[in-house]
Coordinates of C-alpha atoms and ligand atoms in Angstrom, one line a residue:
X1 CA 93.9 -50.5 35.2
X2 CA 95.2 -48.1 32.6
X3 CA 96.8 -50.8 30.5
X4 CA 93.6 -52.9 29.8
X5 CA 92.7 -53.3 26.3
X6 CA 89.4 -54.0 24.5
X7 CA 89.6 -57.7 23.8
X8 CA 87.6 -58.8 20.9
X9 CA 88.7 -62.4 21.2
X10 CA 86.1 -65.2 20.6
X11 CA 87.0 -67.2 23.4
X12 CA 88.5 -67.2 26.1
X13 CA 87.4 -63.7 26.0
X14 CA 87.0 -60.4 28.0
X15 CA 85.6 -60.6 31.5
X16 CA 84.0 -57.7 33.3
X17 CA 86.7 -55.7 35.1
X18 CA 84.7 -55.7 38.4
X19 CA 84.7 -59.3 38.4
X20 CA 88.4 -59.7 38.0
X21 CA 89.0 -57.1 40.7
X22 CA 86.7 -58.9 43.1
X23 CA 88.3 -62.1 42.5
X24 CA 91.7 -60.5 42.9
X25 CA 90.8 -59.1 46.3
X26 CA 89.6 -62.4 47.4
X27 CA 92.2 -64.6 45.9
X28 CA 94.4 -65.3 49.2
X29 CA 91.6 -65.1 51.8
X30 CA 88.1 -65.7 50.7
X31 CA 85.7 -64.2 53.2
X32 CA 88.0 -64.6 56.3
X33 CA 88.6 -68.3 55.8
X34 CA 92.5 -67.6 55.3
X35 CA 92.4 -69.6 52.0
X36 CA 91.7 -69.2 48.3
X37 CA 88.7 -70.8 46.6
X38 CA 91.3 -72.8 44.7
X39 CA 92.5 -74.3 47.9
X40 CA 89.1 -75.2 49.3
X41 CA 87.7 -78.8 49.5
X42 CA 84.8 -79.1 47.2
X43 CA 83.0 -80.7 50.2
X44 CA 83.5 -77.8 52.5
X45 CA 80.5 -75.8 53.8
X46 CA 82.2 -72.7 52.4
X47 CA 82.5 -74.0 48.8
X48 CA 79.1 -75.8 49.0
X49 CA 77.6 -72.3 49.7
X50 CA 79.5 -71.0 46.6
X51 CA 78.1 -73.8 44.4
X52 CA 74.6 -73.4 45.7
X53 CA 74.6 -69.6 45.2
X54 CA 76.0 -69.9 41.7
X55 CA 73.4 -72.5 40.8
X56 CA 70.5 -70.6 42.3
X57 CA 71.6 -67.4 40.5
X58 CA 71.6 -69.2 37.3
X59 CA 68.3 -70.7 37.9
X60 CA 66.8 -67.4 38.6
X61 CA 68.6 -65.3 35.9
X62 CA 67.7 -67.9 33.1
X63 CA 64.3 -68.7 34.6
X64 CA 65.1 -72.4 34.7
X65 CA 61.9 -74.5 35.5
X66 CA 62.1 -76.9 38.5
X67 CA 62.0 -80.1 36.3
X68 CA 65.4 -79.1 34.9
X69 CA 68.8 -79.8 36.5
X70 CA 71.7 -77.4 36.1
X71 CA 75.2 -79.1 35.9
X72 CA 78.6 -77.7 36.1
X73 CA 80.9 -80.0 34.1
X74 CA 84.4 -80.3 32.6
X75 CA 85.5 -81.1 28.9
X76 CA 84.1 -78.0 27.2
X77 CA 81.3 -77.6 24.7
X78 CA 83.1 -80.3 22.7
X79 CA 82.4 -83.0 25.2
X80 CA 78.8 -82.3 25.0
X81 CA 79.0 -83.2 21.4
X82 CA 79.7 -86.8 22.6
X83 CA 77.6 -86.8 25.8
X84 CA 74.4 -85.7 24.0
X85 CA 74.3 -88.8 21.7
X86 CA 75.6 -91.2 24.3
X87 CA 72.9 -90.2 26.6
X88 CA 70.0 -89.6 24.2
X89 CA 70.2 -91.4 20.8
X90 CA 69.4 -94.7 22.2
X91 CA 65.6 -93.5 22.8
X92 CA 65.0 -94.2 19.0
X93 CA 68.3 -94.8 17.5
X94 CA 68.3 -91.7 15.3
X95 CA 68.8 -87.9 15.7
X96 CA 68.4 -84.7 13.6
X97 CA 71.1 -82.3 13.3
X98 CA 71.0 -78.7 11.9
X99 CA 74.3 -77.8 10.1
X100 CA 74.9 -74.2 10.2
X101 CA 78.7 -73.9 10.9
X102 CA 81.8 -75.6 12.1
X103 CA 80.8 -76.7 15.6
X104 CA 77.3 -78.2 14.5
X105 CA 79.1 -80.1 11.9
X106 CA 81.5 -81.6 14.5
X107 CA 78.7 -82.4 16.7
X108 CA 76.9 -84.3 13.9
X109 CA 80.0 -86.2 13.0
X110 CA 80.5 -87.3 16.6
X111 CA 76.9 -88.5 16.9
X112 CA 77.2 -90.7 13.9
X113 CA 79.4 -93.0 15.9
X114 CA 76.4 -93.8 18.2
X115 CA 73.4 -93.8 15.9
X116 CA 71.7 -92.8 12.7
X117 CA 72.1 -89.1 12.0
X118 CA 69.9 -87.0 9.6
X119 CA 70.9 -83.6 8.5
X120 CA 67.8 -81.5 9.1
X121 CA 69.3 -78.6 7.0
X122 CA 72.7 -77.5 6.0
X123 CA 74.1 -74.1 4.9
X124 CA 77.4 -75.6 3.8
X125 CA 76.7 -74.6 0.2
X126 CA 76.7 -70.9 1.0
X127 CA 79.6 -70.9 3.3
X128 CA 77.3 -70.7 6.3
X129 CA 76.3 -67.2 5.8
X130 CA 72.8 -67.5 7.0
X131 CA 70.2 -69.5 9.3
X132 CA 67.5 -71.6 7.5
X133 CA 63.9 -70.6 8.2
X134 CA 61.6 -72.8 10.1
X135 CA 60.0 -74.1 6.8
X136 CA 63.5 -75.3 5.5
X137 CA 64.0 -77.7 8.5
X138 CA 63.4 -81.4 7.9
X139 CA 62.4 -82.7 11.3
X140 CA 61.9 -86.5 11.6
X141 CA 59.2 -86.9 14.2
X142 CA 60.9 -90.3 15.0
X143 CA 64.3 -88.5 16.0
X144 CA 65.4 -89.0 19.7
X145 CA 66.3 -85.3 19.6
X146 CA 67.1 -82.3 17.3
X147 CA 70.5 -80.5 17.7
X148 CA 71.4 -77.1 16.6
X149 CA 73.9 -74.4 17.5
X150 CA 72.2 -71.1 18.4
X151 CA 75.1 -68.8 17.6
X152 CA 77.8 -69.9 15.1
X153 CA 80.9 -68.2 16.6
X154 CA 83.1 -68.7 13.7
X155 CA 80.8 -67.6 10.8
X156 CA 78.9 -64.9 12.8
X157 CA 75.4 -66.2 12.3
X158 CA 72.7 -66.6 15.0
X159 CA 69.3 -68.2 15.1
X160 CA 66.5 -65.5 15.7
X161 CA 64.1 -68.1 16.6
X162 CA 63.8 -71.4 18.6
X163 CA 63.0 -74.3 16.0
X164 CA 59.6 -75.8 16.5
X165 CA 60.2 -79.6 16.3
X166 CA 56.9 -80.9 17.5
X167 CA 57.5 -83.6 20.2
X168 CA 61.1 -83.9 19.3
X169 CA 63.4 -82.6 22.3
X170 CA 65.5 -79.6 21.3
X171 CA 69.2 -79.8 22.1
X172 CA 71.1 -76.6 21.8
X173 CA 74.7 -75.6 21.8
X174 CA 74.4 -72.1 23.3
X175 CA 78.2 -71.8 23.9
X176 CA 78.7 -68.3 22.5
X177 CA 75.3 -66.6 23.2
X178 CA 74.3 -68.2 26.5
X179 CA 73.0 -65.5 29.0
X180 CA 72.9 -62.7 26.3
X181 CA 69.2 -63.0 25.8
X182 CA 66.1 -64.3 27.1
X183 CA 65.3 -67.9 26.2
X184 CA 62.2 -70.0 27.1
X185 CA 64.1 -72.9 28.8
X186 CA 60.9 -75.1 28.7
X187 CA 61.1 -75.2 24.9
X188 CA 64.5 -77.0 25.2
X189 CA 65.5 -80.6 26.2
X190 CA 69.1 -79.7 26.8
X191 CA 71.0 -76.4 26.6
X192 CA 74.8 -76.5 27.0
X193 CA 77.6 -73.8 27.0
X194 CA 81.3 -73.8 27.7
X195 CA 81.8 -70.8 30.0
X196 CA 84.7 -69.2 28.2
X197 CA 82.7 -67.2 25.7
X198 CA 80.3 -65.3 27.8
X199 CA 80.3 -66.6 31.3
X200 CA 83.6 -67.1 32.9
X201 CA 86.9 -68.6 32.5
X202 CA 87.7 -71.9 30.4
X203 CA 87.2 -75.0 32.4
X204 CA 83.5 -75.2 33.2
X205 CA 80.6 -76.1 31.0
X206 CA 77.1 -75.4 32.0
X207 CA 74.5 -78.0 31.0
X208 CA 70.7 -77.4 31.7
X209 CA 68.8 -80.6 31.2
X210 CA 65.2 -81.6 31.4
X211 CA 65.5 -84.3 34.0
X212 CA 63.3 -87.0 32.4
X213 CA 65.8 -87.0 29.4
X214 CA 68.6 -88.6 31.5
X215 CA 68.9 -92.4 32.2
X216 CA 68.7 -93.6 28.6
X217 CA 72.4 -93.7 28.1
X218 CA 74.0 -96.3 25.8
X219 CA 75.4 -99.3 28.1
X220 CA 79.1 -98.3 27.3
X221 CA 78.7 -94.8 28.4
X222 CA 81.6 -93.7 30.5
X223 CA 80.7 -93.0 34.0
X224 CA 81.8 -89.4 33.9
X225 CA 79.8 -88.8 30.6
X226 CA 76.4 -90.1 32.2
X227 CA 74.0 -87.2 32.9
X228 CA 72.1 -89.4 35.4
X229 CA 75.3 -90.0 37.4
X230 CA 76.1 -86.3 37.5
X231 CA 72.4 -85.3 38.2
X232 CA 72.3 -87.8 41.0
X233 CA 75.6 -86.3 42.5
X234 CA 74.8 -82.7 42.0
X235 CA 77.7 -82.2 39.6
X236 CA 80.1 -83.7 42.3
X237 CA 80.6 -87.2 41.2
X238 CA 84.2 -86.2 41.2
X239 CA 86.0 -83.0 42.0
X240 CA 84.3 -80.2 40.0
X241 CA 86.1 -77.2 38.5
X242 CA 85.6 -75.1 41.7
X243 CA 87.4 -72.1 40.8
X244 CA 85.6 -71.7 37.6
X245 CA 82.3 -72.2 39.2
X246 CA 83.2 -69.5 41.7
X247 CA 84.2 -67.2 38.8
X248 CA 80.9 -68.0 37.0
X249 CA 79.1 -67.0 40.1
X250 CA 80.7 -63.6 40.1
X251 CA 79.9 -63.1 36.5
X252 CA 76.2 -64.0 37.2
X253 CA 76.2 -61.6 40.1
X254 CA 77.7 -58.8 37.8
X255 CA 74.8 -59.6 35.4
X256 CA 72.3 -59.5 38.2
X257 CA 73.6 -56.0 39.4
X258 CA 73.5 -54.7 35.7
X259 CA 69.9 -55.4 35.6
X260 CA 69.7 -59.1 34.5
X261 CA 69.3 -60.8 31.2
X262 CA 66.9 -58.3 29.8
X263 CA 69.8 -55.7 30.2
X264 CA 72.3 -57.9 28.5
X265 CA 69.9 -58.5 25.7
X266 CA 69.2 -54.7 25.3
X267 CA 72.9 -53.9 25.3
X268 CA 73.9 -56.6 22.9
X269 CA 71.3 -55.2 20.4
X270 CA 72.6 -51.8 20.8
X271 CA 76.4 -52.8 20.4
X272 CA 75.8 -55.0 17.3
X273 CA 73.6 -52.6 15.6
X274 CA 76.4 -49.9 16.0
X275 CA 78.9 -52.2 14.2
X276 CA 76.6 -53.4 11.5
X277 CA 75.5 -49.9 10.7
X278 CA 79.1 -48.6 10.1
X279 CA 79.9 -51.6 8.2
X280 CA 76.8 -51.4 5.9
X281 CA 77.7 -47.7 5.4
X282 CA 81.3 -48.2 4.4
X283 CA 82.5 -48.8 0.9
X284 CA 85.4 -51.0 1.9
X285 CA 84.0 -53.7 4.3
X286 CA 81.6 -56.5 3.7
X287 CA 79.9 -58.6 6.3
X288 CA 79.9 -62.4 6.0
X289 CA 76.5 -63.1 7.4
X290 CA 73.3 -62.2 5.5
X291 CA 71.0 -59.5 7.1
X292 CA 68.4 -61.3 9.2
X293 CA 70.9 -64.0 10.2
X294 CA 73.5 -61.8 11.7
X295 CA 75.0 -62.5 15.2
X296 CA 74.8 -60.0 17.9
X297 CA 77.8 -61.6 19.5
X298 CA 80.4 -62.3 16.7
X299 CA 80.4 -59.8 13.9
X300 CA 82.4 -61.2 11.0
X301 CA 83.6 -58.8 8.1
X302 CA 86.3 -58.3 5.5
X303 CA 87.6 -56.1 2.9
X304 CA 88.2 -58.8 0.4
X305 CA 91.9 -58.0 0.4
X306 CA 93.9 -60.2 2.7
X307 CA 96.8 -57.7 3.1
X308 CA 94.4 -54.9 3.8
X309 CA 92.7 -57.0 6.4
X310 CA 95.8 -57.8 8.0
X311 CA 96.7 -54.1 8.1
X312 CA 93.2 -53.4 9.7
X313 CA 93.9 -56.0 12.5
X314 CA 97.5 -54.6 13.1
X315 CA 96.5 -51.0 13.3
X316 CA 93.4 -51.7 15.5
X317 CA 95.7 -53.5 18.0
X318 CA 98.0 -50.5 18.1
X319 CA 95.0 -48.5 19.3
X320 CA 94.3 -51.1 22.0
X321 CA 91.5 -52.9 20.0
X322 CA 92.9 -56.4 20.0
X323 CA 92.1 -60.0 18.7
X324 CA 90.1 -58.8 15.7
X325 CA 91.7 -61.4 13.3
X326 CA 88.9 -63.7 12.0
X327 CA 88.9 -67.5 12.2
X328 CA 90.9 -69.2 9.4
X329 CA 87.7 -70.8 8.1
X330 CA 86.1 -67.4 7.3
X331 CA 89.2 -65.1 7.2
X332 CA 89.0 -61.4 7.3
X333 CA 87.9 -60.0 10.8
X334 CA 85.8 -61.0 13.7
X335 CA 84.6 -58.7 16.6
X336 CA 83.4 -60.8 19.5
X337 CA 81.2 -58.5 21.5
X338 CA 80.0 -60.7 24.5
X339 CA 78.3 -59.4 27.6
X340 CA 81.6 -58.0 29.1
X341 CA 82.5 -56.0 26.1
X342 CA 81.6 -52.4 27.2
X343 CA 79.8 -50.0 24.8
X344 CA 82.8 -47.8 24.7
X345 CA 84.8 -50.6 23.1
X346 CA 82.3 -51.0 20.4
X347 CA 82.1 -47.2 19.8
X348 CA 85.8 -47.1 19.6
X349 CA 86.0 -50.0 17.0
X350 CA 83.1 -48.3 15.1
X351 CA 85.1 -45.1 14.8
X352 CA 88.2 -47.1 13.8
X353 CA 86.3 -48.8 11.0
X354 CA 84.9 -45.5 9.7
X355 CA 88.4 -43.9 9.7
X356 CA 89.9 -47.0 8.0
X357 CA 87.3 -46.8 5.4
X358 CA 87.9 -43.1 4.6
X359 CA 91.7 -43.7 4.4
X360 CA 91.5 -46.7 2.1
Ligands
PLP401 C1 83.8 -72.5 21.4 C2 82.7 -73.3 21.0 C3 82.5 -74.7 21.0 C4 83.7 -75.6 21.6 O1 83.8 -75.3 22.9 P1 85.1 -75.9 23.8 O2 84.6 -75.4 25.2 O3 86.4 -75.4 23.4 O4 84.9 -77.3 23.7 C5 81.4 -75.4 20.7 N1 80.4 -74.7 20.3 C6 80.4 -73.4 20.0 C7 79.2 -72.6 19.6 C8 81.5 -72.6 20.4 O5 81.5 -71.3 20.2

């Protein structure tokens, strides 16, 4: 595996080497069945066991209470932007959205098709460089739900607290920090996350939903976008993304073997602090996110000179530190350091930042 690079891509992103190797070993013959997981019927005993194990692992790692269902869906985080209002907004006809970046903005825009949307807060005026405090949130107690994005993948900001919304259910896009830290699931109505950032390959989306929130969908809700249908059929109304679910299972097993969510949380703290420290110590680099709002998953920074940024990205790639180019909305650089990024990769990047700073 000498040709592996440290891949800082925002998603799809690096997976643990052990997971890829295990999947590789099992790819043509899964546990003596003589077939690949890709070739199995989703109704087969063998796949049903994989599905159940994956779901149980997730429930146990994330401490998901019994009154919540775990769904494995398709369509990415983006499909949840539609599913959430389609299923929930009819409760009162209105919903609150916190706008702290690109994805929350898209989610709010989509919800407007189905009901009345209030902006609980927006950081657009400061180029989404921070997260509002609890006292800055305008929560309408008549809203069907309050939606926010826990980690802003593009801007590199992350909520350090779960918003207190009174009796309004909290819906959270956790696409880019799911399973990286302990969350109290009981404080949420819905948590959703596309797997390709922190949990597996692209193609499966995890939804954790408090069961009593399903069943209030708008009449024209497409069958496949109806939470109640998917809960009733245990994510198997149609063929689920079998291979991706299996891969998520392997990643969860890897997390378990590493010590669980607390270990992931400790590692992400350690890794992100290393990067923010060298960036703060440098003369050349500036972080996009304000201290106190900085993401432990996506570290966004720049020199302020586009040519120099490009040089940084190119030279880093030559050293096996790849995909550091920032998103076009923020520019500069972005280092995505999800669960699977080893400490060594972060230390190598920190050394490179220090060296580049000295040389320029
Ligand atoms: C990547 C991402 C999305 C979009 O996910 P898709 O799976 O590509 O639809 C939504 N929200 C956040 C926070 C993301 O990082």
